[in-house]
Each structure stands twice: as C-alpha cells, then as structure tokens.
PDB file of C-alpha atoms in Angstrom:
ATOM      1  CA  MET A   1      16.290  -5.884  -5.409  1.00  0.00           C
ATOM      2  CA  SER A   2      12.862  -4.374  -5.856  1.00  0.00           C
ATOM      3  CA  ALA A   3      12.041  -0.829  -4.838  1.00  0.00           C
ATOM      4  CA  VAL A   4       8.731   0.217  -3.285  1.00  0.00           C
ATOM      5  CA  ALA A   5       6.875   3.531  -3.395  1.00  0.00           C
ATOM      6  CA  VAL A   6       4.397   4.032  -0.550  1.00  0.00           C
ATOM      7  CA  LEU A   7       1.887   6.735  -1.513  1.00  0.00           C
ATOM      8  CA  ALA A   8       0.739   9.064   1.269  1.00  0.00           C
ATOM      9  CA  ALA A   9      -2.144  11.521   1.171  1.00  0.00           C
ATOM     10  CA  ASP A  10      -3.506  13.683   3.964  1.00  0.00           C
ATOM     11  CA  GLY A  11      -5.690  11.520   6.191  1.00  0.00           C
ATOM     12  CA  PHE A  12      -3.871   8.202   5.751  1.00  0.00           C
ATOM     13  CA  GLU A  13      -3.878   5.620   8.541  1.00  0.00           C
ATOM     14  CA  THR A  14      -0.570   6.069  10.375  1.00  0.00           C
ATOM     15  CA  ILE A  15       0.157   2.446  11.256  1.00  0.00           C
ATOM     16  CA  GLU A  16      -0.841   1.096   7.844  1.00  0.00           C
ATOM     17  CA  CYS A  17       1.586   3.444   6.123  1.00  0.00           C
ATOM     18  CA  LEU A  18       4.566   3.518   8.437  1.00  0.00           C
ATOM     19  CA  THR A  19       4.576  -0.178   9.358  1.00  0.00           C
ATOM     20  CA  ILE A  20       5.250  -1.240   5.792  1.00  0.00           C
ATOM     21  CA  VAL A  21       7.968   1.403   5.380  1.00  0.00           C
ATOM     22  CA  ASP A  22       9.623   0.205   8.595  1.00  0.00           C
ATOM     23  CA  VAL A  23       9.397  -3.527   7.849  1.00  0.00           C
ATOM     24  CA  LEU A  24      10.623  -3.213   4.270  1.00  0.00           C
ATOM     25  CA  ARG A  25      13.567  -1.043   5.266  1.00  0.00           C
ATOM     26  CA  ARG A  26      14.471  -3.518   8.024  1.00  0.00           C
ATOM     27  CA  GLY A  27      14.374  -6.187   5.327  1.00  0.00           C
ATOM     28  CA  GLY A  28      16.814  -4.277   3.144  1.00  0.00           C
ATOM     29  CA  VAL A  29      14.280  -3.087   0.576  1.00  0.00           C
ATOM     30  CA  ARG A  30      14.579   0.401  -0.911  1.00  0.00           C
ATOM     31  CA  VAL A  31      11.409   2.298   0.029  1.00  0.00           C
ATOM     32  CA  ALA A  32      10.301   5.823  -0.817  1.00  0.00           C
ATOM     33  CA  LEU A  33       7.522   7.462   1.156  1.00  0.00           C
ATOM     34  CA  VAL A  34       5.831   9.574  -1.517  1.00  0.00           C
ATOM     35  CA  SER A  35       3.481  12.487  -0.826  1.00  0.00           C
ATOM     36  CA  VAL A  36       0.697  12.881  -3.365  1.00  0.00           C
ATOM     37  CA  MET A  37      -0.008  16.301  -1.882  1.00  0.00           C
ATOM     38  CA  SER A  38       1.579  19.522  -3.181  1.00  0.00           C
ATOM     39  CA  THR A  39       4.383  19.336  -0.590  1.00  0.00           C
ATOM     40  CA  ARG A  40       6.361  16.569   1.107  1.00  0.00           C
ATOM     41  CA  ASP A  41       4.414  17.218   4.302  1.00  0.00           C
ATOM     42  CA  VAL A  42       1.309  15.150   4.999  1.00  0.00           C
ATOM     43  CA  VAL A  43      -0.911  14.758   8.053  1.00  0.00           C
ATOM     44  CA  THR A  44      -2.261  11.375   9.100  1.00  0.00           C
ATOM     45  CA  ALA A  45      -5.852  10.630  10.070  1.00  0.00           C
ATOM     46  CA  GLN A  46      -4.590  10.750  13.666  1.00  0.00           C
ATOM     47  CA  GLN A  47      -3.211  14.287  13.117  1.00  0.00           C
ATOM     48  CA  ILE A  48       0.464  13.266  13.071  1.00  0.00           C
ATOM     49  CA  SER A  49       2.605  15.367  10.741  1.00  0.00           C
ATOM     50  CA  ILE A  50       4.955  13.375   8.514  1.00  0.00           C
ATOM     51  CA  THR A  51       7.577  14.600   6.051  1.00  0.00           C
ATOM     52  CA  CYS A  52       7.826  12.229   3.091  1.00  0.00           C
ATOM     53  CA  ASP A  53      10.962  11.441   1.099  1.00  0.00           C
ATOM     54  CA  CYS A  54       9.568  13.133  -2.009  1.00  0.00           C
ATOM     55  CA  THR A  55       6.411  14.212  -3.792  1.00  0.00           C
ATOM     56  CA  LEU A  56       4.721  12.385  -6.625  1.00  0.00           C
ATOM     57  CA  ASP A  57       6.182  14.882  -9.097  1.00  0.00           C
ATOM     58  CA  GLU A  58       9.750  14.312  -7.849  1.00  0.00           C
ATOM     59  CA  ILE A  59       9.959  10.554  -8.392  1.00  0.00           C
ATOM     60  CA  ASP A  60      10.681   8.347 -11.387  1.00  0.00           C
ATOM     61  CA  PHE A  61       8.328   5.396 -11.052  1.00  0.00           C
ATOM     62  CA  ALA A  62      10.282   3.452 -13.674  1.00  0.00           C
ATOM     63  CA  GLU A  63      12.734   2.724 -10.834  1.00  0.00           C
ATOM     64  CA  PHE A  64      10.035   1.057  -8.714  1.00  0.00           C
ATOM     65  CA  ASP A  65       8.456  -2.388  -8.838  1.00  0.00           C
ATOM     66  CA  TYR A  66       5.739  -1.903  -6.215  1.00  0.00           C
ATOM     67  CA  ILE A  67       3.342   0.794  -5.155  1.00  0.00           C
ATOM     68  CA  VAL A  68       1.590   0.604  -1.803  1.00  0.00           C
ATOM     69  CA  LEU A  69      -1.701   2.302  -0.985  1.00  0.00           C
ATOM     70  CA  PRO A  70      -2.297   2.817   2.745  1.00  0.00           C
ATOM     71  CA  GLY A  71      -5.886   3.116   3.894  1.00  0.00           C
ATOM     72  CA  GLY A  72      -7.514   5.533   6.267  1.00  0.00           C
ATOM     73  CA  MET A  73      -9.977   8.303   5.630  1.00  0.00           C
ATOM     74  CA  PRO A  74      -9.902  10.701   4.029  1.00  0.00           C
ATOM     75  CA  GLY A  75      -6.507   9.484   2.774  1.00  0.00           C
ATOM     76  CA  THR A  76      -8.019   6.788   0.568  1.00  0.00           C
ATOM     77  CA  ALA A  77     -10.449   9.304  -0.917  1.00  0.00           C
ATOM     78  CA  HIS A  78      -7.558  11.663  -1.692  1.00  0.00           C
ATOM     79  CA  LEU A  79      -5.640   8.845  -3.420  1.00  0.00           C
ATOM     80  CA  ARG A  80      -8.697   7.862  -5.476  1.00  0.00           C
ATOM     81  CA  ALA A  81      -9.399  11.465  -6.480  1.00  0.00           C
ATOM     82  CA  ASP A  82      -5.887  11.940  -7.892  1.00  0.00           C
ATOM     83  CA  GLU A  83      -5.847  10.794 -11.516  1.00  0.00           C
ATOM     84  CA  ARG A  84      -2.051  10.505 -11.403  1.00  0.00           C
ATOM     85  CA  VAL A  85      -2.425   7.921  -8.651  1.00  0.00           C
ATOM     86  CA  CYS A  86      -5.138   6.061 -10.579  1.00  0.00           C
ATOM     87  CA  ASP A  87      -2.919   5.939 -13.675  1.00  0.00           C
ATOM     88  CA  LEU A  88      -0.040   4.548 -11.589  1.00  0.00           C
ATOM     89  CA  VAL A  89      -2.279   1.937  -9.977  1.00  0.00           C
ATOM     90  CA  ARG A  90      -3.504   0.795 -13.406  1.00  0.00           C
ATOM     91  CA  GLU A  91       0.055   0.635 -14.753  1.00  0.00           C
ATOM     92  CA  PHE A  92       1.498  -1.212 -11.752  1.00  0.00           C
ATOM     93  CA  ALA A  93      -1.423  -3.671 -11.641  1.00  0.00           C
ATOM     94  CA  ALA A  94      -0.858  -4.464 -15.318  1.00  0.00           C
ATOM     95  CA  THR A  95       2.936  -4.687 -15.338  1.00  0.00           C
ATOM     96  CA  LYS A  96       4.355  -4.661 -11.801  1.00  0.00           C
ATOM     97  CA  HIS A  97       2.926  -5.009  -8.243  1.00  0.00           C
ATOM     98  CA  VAL A  98       0.308  -3.230  -6.108  1.00  0.00           C
ATOM     99  CA  ALA A  99      -0.346  -3.628  -2.385  1.00  0.00           C
ATOM    100  CA  ALA A 100      -3.308  -1.956  -0.674  1.00  0.00           C
ATOM    101  CA  ILE A 101      -4.702  -2.092   2.860  1.00  0.00           C
ATOM    102  CA  CYS A 102      -7.927  -1.176   4.684  1.00  0.00           C
ATOM    103  CA  ALA A 103     -10.123   1.110   2.550  1.00  0.00           C
ATOM    104  CA  ALA A 104      -7.500   1.432  -0.215  1.00  0.00           C
ATOM    105  CA  PRO A 105      -8.320  -1.892  -1.967  1.00  0.00           C
ATOM    106  CA  SER A 106     -11.623  -0.222  -2.884  1.00  0.00           C
ATOM    107  CA  ILE A 107      -9.585   1.859  -5.333  1.00  0.00           C
ATOM    108  CA  LEU A 108      -8.565  -1.346  -7.110  1.00  0.00           C
ATOM    109  CA  GLY A 109     -12.214  -2.379  -7.235  1.00  0.00           C
ATOM    110  CA  GLU A 110     -13.359   0.979  -8.581  1.00  0.00           C
ATOM    111  CA  LEU A 111     -10.672   0.887 -11.275  1.00  0.00           C
ATOM    112  CA  GLY A 112     -11.802  -2.592 -12.389  1.00  0.00           C
ATOM    113  CA  LEU A 113      -8.531  -4.277 -11.400  1.00  0.00           C
ATOM    114  CA  LEU A 114      -9.941  -7.085  -9.249  1.00  0.00           C
ATOM    115  CA  GLU A 115     -11.876  -9.000 -11.900  1.00  0.00           C
ATOM    116  CA  GLY A 116     -11.126 -12.720 -11.479  1.00  0.00           C
ATOM    117  CA  ARG A 117      -9.090 -12.143  -8.307  1.00  0.00           C
ATOM    118  CA  ARG A 118      -9.452 -12.567  -4.556  1.00  0.00           C
ATOM    119  CA  ALA A 119      -8.929  -9.567  -2.286  1.00  0.00           C
ATOM    120  CA  THR A 120      -9.879  -8.140   1.082  1.00  0.00           C
ATOM    121  CA  CYS A 121     -10.470  -4.714   2.580  1.00  0.00           C
ATOM    122  CA  PHE A 122     -12.016  -2.949   5.559  1.00  0.00           C
ATOM    123  CA  PRO A 123     -15.626  -4.149   6.010  1.00  0.00           C
ATOM    124  CA  GLY A 124     -18.014  -2.158   3.846  1.00  0.00           C
ATOM    125  CA  TYR A 125     -15.490  -1.199   1.185  1.00  0.00           C
ATOM    126  CA  GLU A 126     -15.902  -4.500  -0.637  1.00  0.00           C
ATOM    127  CA  LYS A 127     -18.934  -2.951  -2.371  1.00  0.00           C
ATOM    128  CA  THR A 128     -16.527  -1.865  -5.126  1.00  0.00           C
ATOM    129  CA  PHE A 129     -15.296  -5.457  -5.650  1.00  0.00           C
ATOM    130  CA  PRO A 130     -16.658  -7.705  -8.384  1.00  0.00           C
ATOM    131  CA  GLU A 131     -18.944 -10.451  -7.075  1.00  0.00           C
ATOM    132  CA  GLY A 132     -17.002 -13.378  -5.622  1.00  0.00           C
ATOM    133  CA  THR A 133     -13.815 -11.353  -5.119  1.00  0.00           C
ATOM    134  CA  PHE A 134     -14.060 -10.574  -1.389  1.00  0.00           C
ATOM    135  CA  ALA A 135     -11.981 -13.127   0.538  1.00  0.00           C
ATOM    136  CA  GLY A 136     -13.251 -12.154   3.983  1.00  0.00           C
ATOM    137  CA  PRO A 137     -12.225  -9.821   6.828  1.00  0.00           C
ATOM    138  CA  LYS A 138      -9.235  -9.816   9.192  1.00  0.00           C
ATOM    139  CA  THR A 139      -6.787 -11.202   6.694  1.00  0.00           C
ATOM    140  CA  VAL A 140      -4.069 -10.604   4.106  1.00  0.00           C
ATOM    141  CA  VAL A 141      -4.642 -11.900   0.577  1.00  0.00           C
ATOM    142  CA  VAL A 142      -1.925 -12.466  -2.007  1.00  0.00           C
ATOM    143  CA  ASP A 143      -3.298 -12.946  -5.524  1.00  0.00           C
ATOM    144  CA  GLY A 144      -0.583 -12.807  -8.133  1.00  0.00           C
ATOM    145  CA  ASN A 145       0.880  -9.314  -8.275  1.00  0.00           C
ATOM    146  CA  ILE A 146      -1.744  -7.790  -5.957  1.00  0.00           C
ATOM    147  CA  ILE A 147      -1.614  -7.989  -2.155  1.00  0.00           C
ATOM    148  CA  THR A 148      -4.476  -6.675  -0.028  1.00  0.00           C
ATOM    149  CA  ALA A 149      -5.140  -6.508   3.701  1.00  0.00           C
ATOM    150  CA  SER A 150      -8.253  -5.766   5.694  1.00  0.00           C
ATOM    151  CA  ALA A 151      -7.251  -3.153   8.265  1.00  0.00           C
ATOM    152  CA  MET A 152      -4.725  -1.668  10.662  1.00  0.00           C
ATOM    153  CA  GLY A 153      -4.666  -4.879  12.715  1.00  0.00           C
ATOM    154  CA  GLN A 154      -3.215  -6.628   9.663  1.00  0.00           C
ATOM    155  CA  ALA A 155      -0.504  -4.004   9.004  1.00  0.00           C
ATOM    156  CA  LEU A 156       2.366  -6.209  10.205  1.00  0.00           C
ATOM    157  CA  PRO A 157       1.280  -9.408   8.378  1.00  0.00           C
ATOM    158  CA  PHE A 158       0.631  -7.238   5.285  1.00  0.00           C
ATOM    159  CA  ALA A 159       4.114  -5.732   5.430  1.00  0.00           C
ATOM    160  CA  LEU A 160       5.680  -9.158   5.929  1.00  0.00           C
ATOM    161  CA  ALA A 161       3.722 -10.538   2.950  1.00  0.00           C
ATOM    162  CA  VAL A 162       5.064  -7.754   0.732  1.00  0.00           C
ATOM    163  CA  LEU A 163       8.585  -8.292   2.083  1.00  0.00           C
ATOM    164  CA  GLY A 164       8.283 -12.022   1.429  1.00  0.00           C
ATOM    165  CA  ASP A 165       7.158 -11.395  -2.123  1.00  0.00           C
ATOM    166  CA  ILE A 166      10.096  -9.074  -2.761  1.00  0.00           C
ATOM    167  CA  ALA A 167      12.947 -10.530  -0.740  1.00  0.00           C
ATOM    168  CA  GLY A 168      11.887 -14.064   0.216  1.00  0.00           C
ATOM    169  CA  ASP A 169      11.540 -16.085   3.377  1.00  0.00           C
ATOM    170  CA  VAL A 170      15.088 -15.446   4.638  1.00  0.00           C
ATOM    171  CA  ALA A 171      14.425 -11.699   4.788  1.00  0.00           C
ATOM    172  CA  VAL A 172      11.056 -12.260   6.472  1.00  0.00           C
ATOM    173  CA  ASP A 173      12.628 -14.570   9.068  1.00  0.00           C
ATOM    174  CA  LYS A 174      15.370 -12.012   9.756  1.00  0.00           C
ATOM    175  CA  VAL A 175      12.839  -9.229  10.321  1.00  0.00           C
ATOM    176  CA  ARG A 176      10.568 -11.487  12.404  1.00  0.00           C
ATOM    177  CA  GLN A 177      13.515 -12.347  14.668  1.00  0.00           C
ATOM    178  CA  GLY A 178      14.613  -8.718  14.888  1.00  0.00           C
ATOM    179  CA  ILE A 179      11.180  -7.551  16.038  1.00  0.00           C
ATOM    180  CA  GLN A 180      10.618 -10.608  18.274  1.00  0.00           C
ATOM    181  CA  LEU A 181       7.587 -11.818  16.349  1.00  0.00           C
TER     182      LEU A 181
END
C-alpha cells in the first residue's frame, strides 16, 4: 500500500490539508502530516494551530509514494520558498506521484513540471502554467502521476481522486458510504 506525505507550512488552507489526511486514513492509507517549518507546530491561514506528525527533517521520503501540497496563502509561498520542498516535488514528479490543490499547483508550473500536461488551480495562479495546460476552474484533474484541484470546494473530490489512484474504487466506495456522500 502506498504512503502519502502531506506537506504543511504556516498559512496553509485548513480544509485542503486536513480533508485529504482524513479521507486517506479512512481509506486505510498511511499518511504523514509533515511540517516544513522548524517545529511540528504549524498555523493555518484561518489561524488554527495544528501539530503535525513530524517535520521535514524527521522523515524518510524513500518510504513514501506521494507528496501532497495543500494550497492557501501564505502557505503555498512558504512551500515554494523552501528548496527542500522544491527538490522533493521535482523528484516525486519524475519518479513517484504529486498532488496539489488551490494555489499549490503553481509550484508545479514554476518548477517546469507541467509541460505537456493538463492541470488546474485557483483562478489566477495558472499564470505559471505552460500555454494549453490549464484545464479550467472548479475541477480535479488527473494527468498521469500528477493530480491537481482548483480550490477548497474541490477538497473532497481531490482527496477521493488520490485515494482512488492509490487504493482503487473499492476503497473510494467504502469511504463514500462511510461519509454519506
């Protein structure tokens, strides 16, 4: 079974981050909530304090198949400014899986990882995408090993798309039934 690392930086969008952790854990997927800050404690864009499972320096990413980048501001800016995060995104996009939501897909665009792909993001952040890449707003886009979603309103479909990619339709159906979706 795949393992997923969800990267959290101060200023992340609460629902975009915690929904995927919740859904994947309900689906039986091993998930680590990883602080990219100097401590395990991070604060969301909505000023909610969260204690992560570990920090970036405490985790062995060789054990993980997916990284997830939640959006929100300034969380996305903090992720993009951290070269360790950028290196991980490049590595996972080349050899494993990356999922990003809201403003965070702009990181993939800035790192040149969306060439020849389709992706979505929060309106306005598609400026970093290569021409012809933007698949439109209010959606989730699966393109090979990269999954993107447009915004908080797509957090649940985004999480279910990642779960489906990892664990299949049976796991998705089980979670959908459990949450009455």
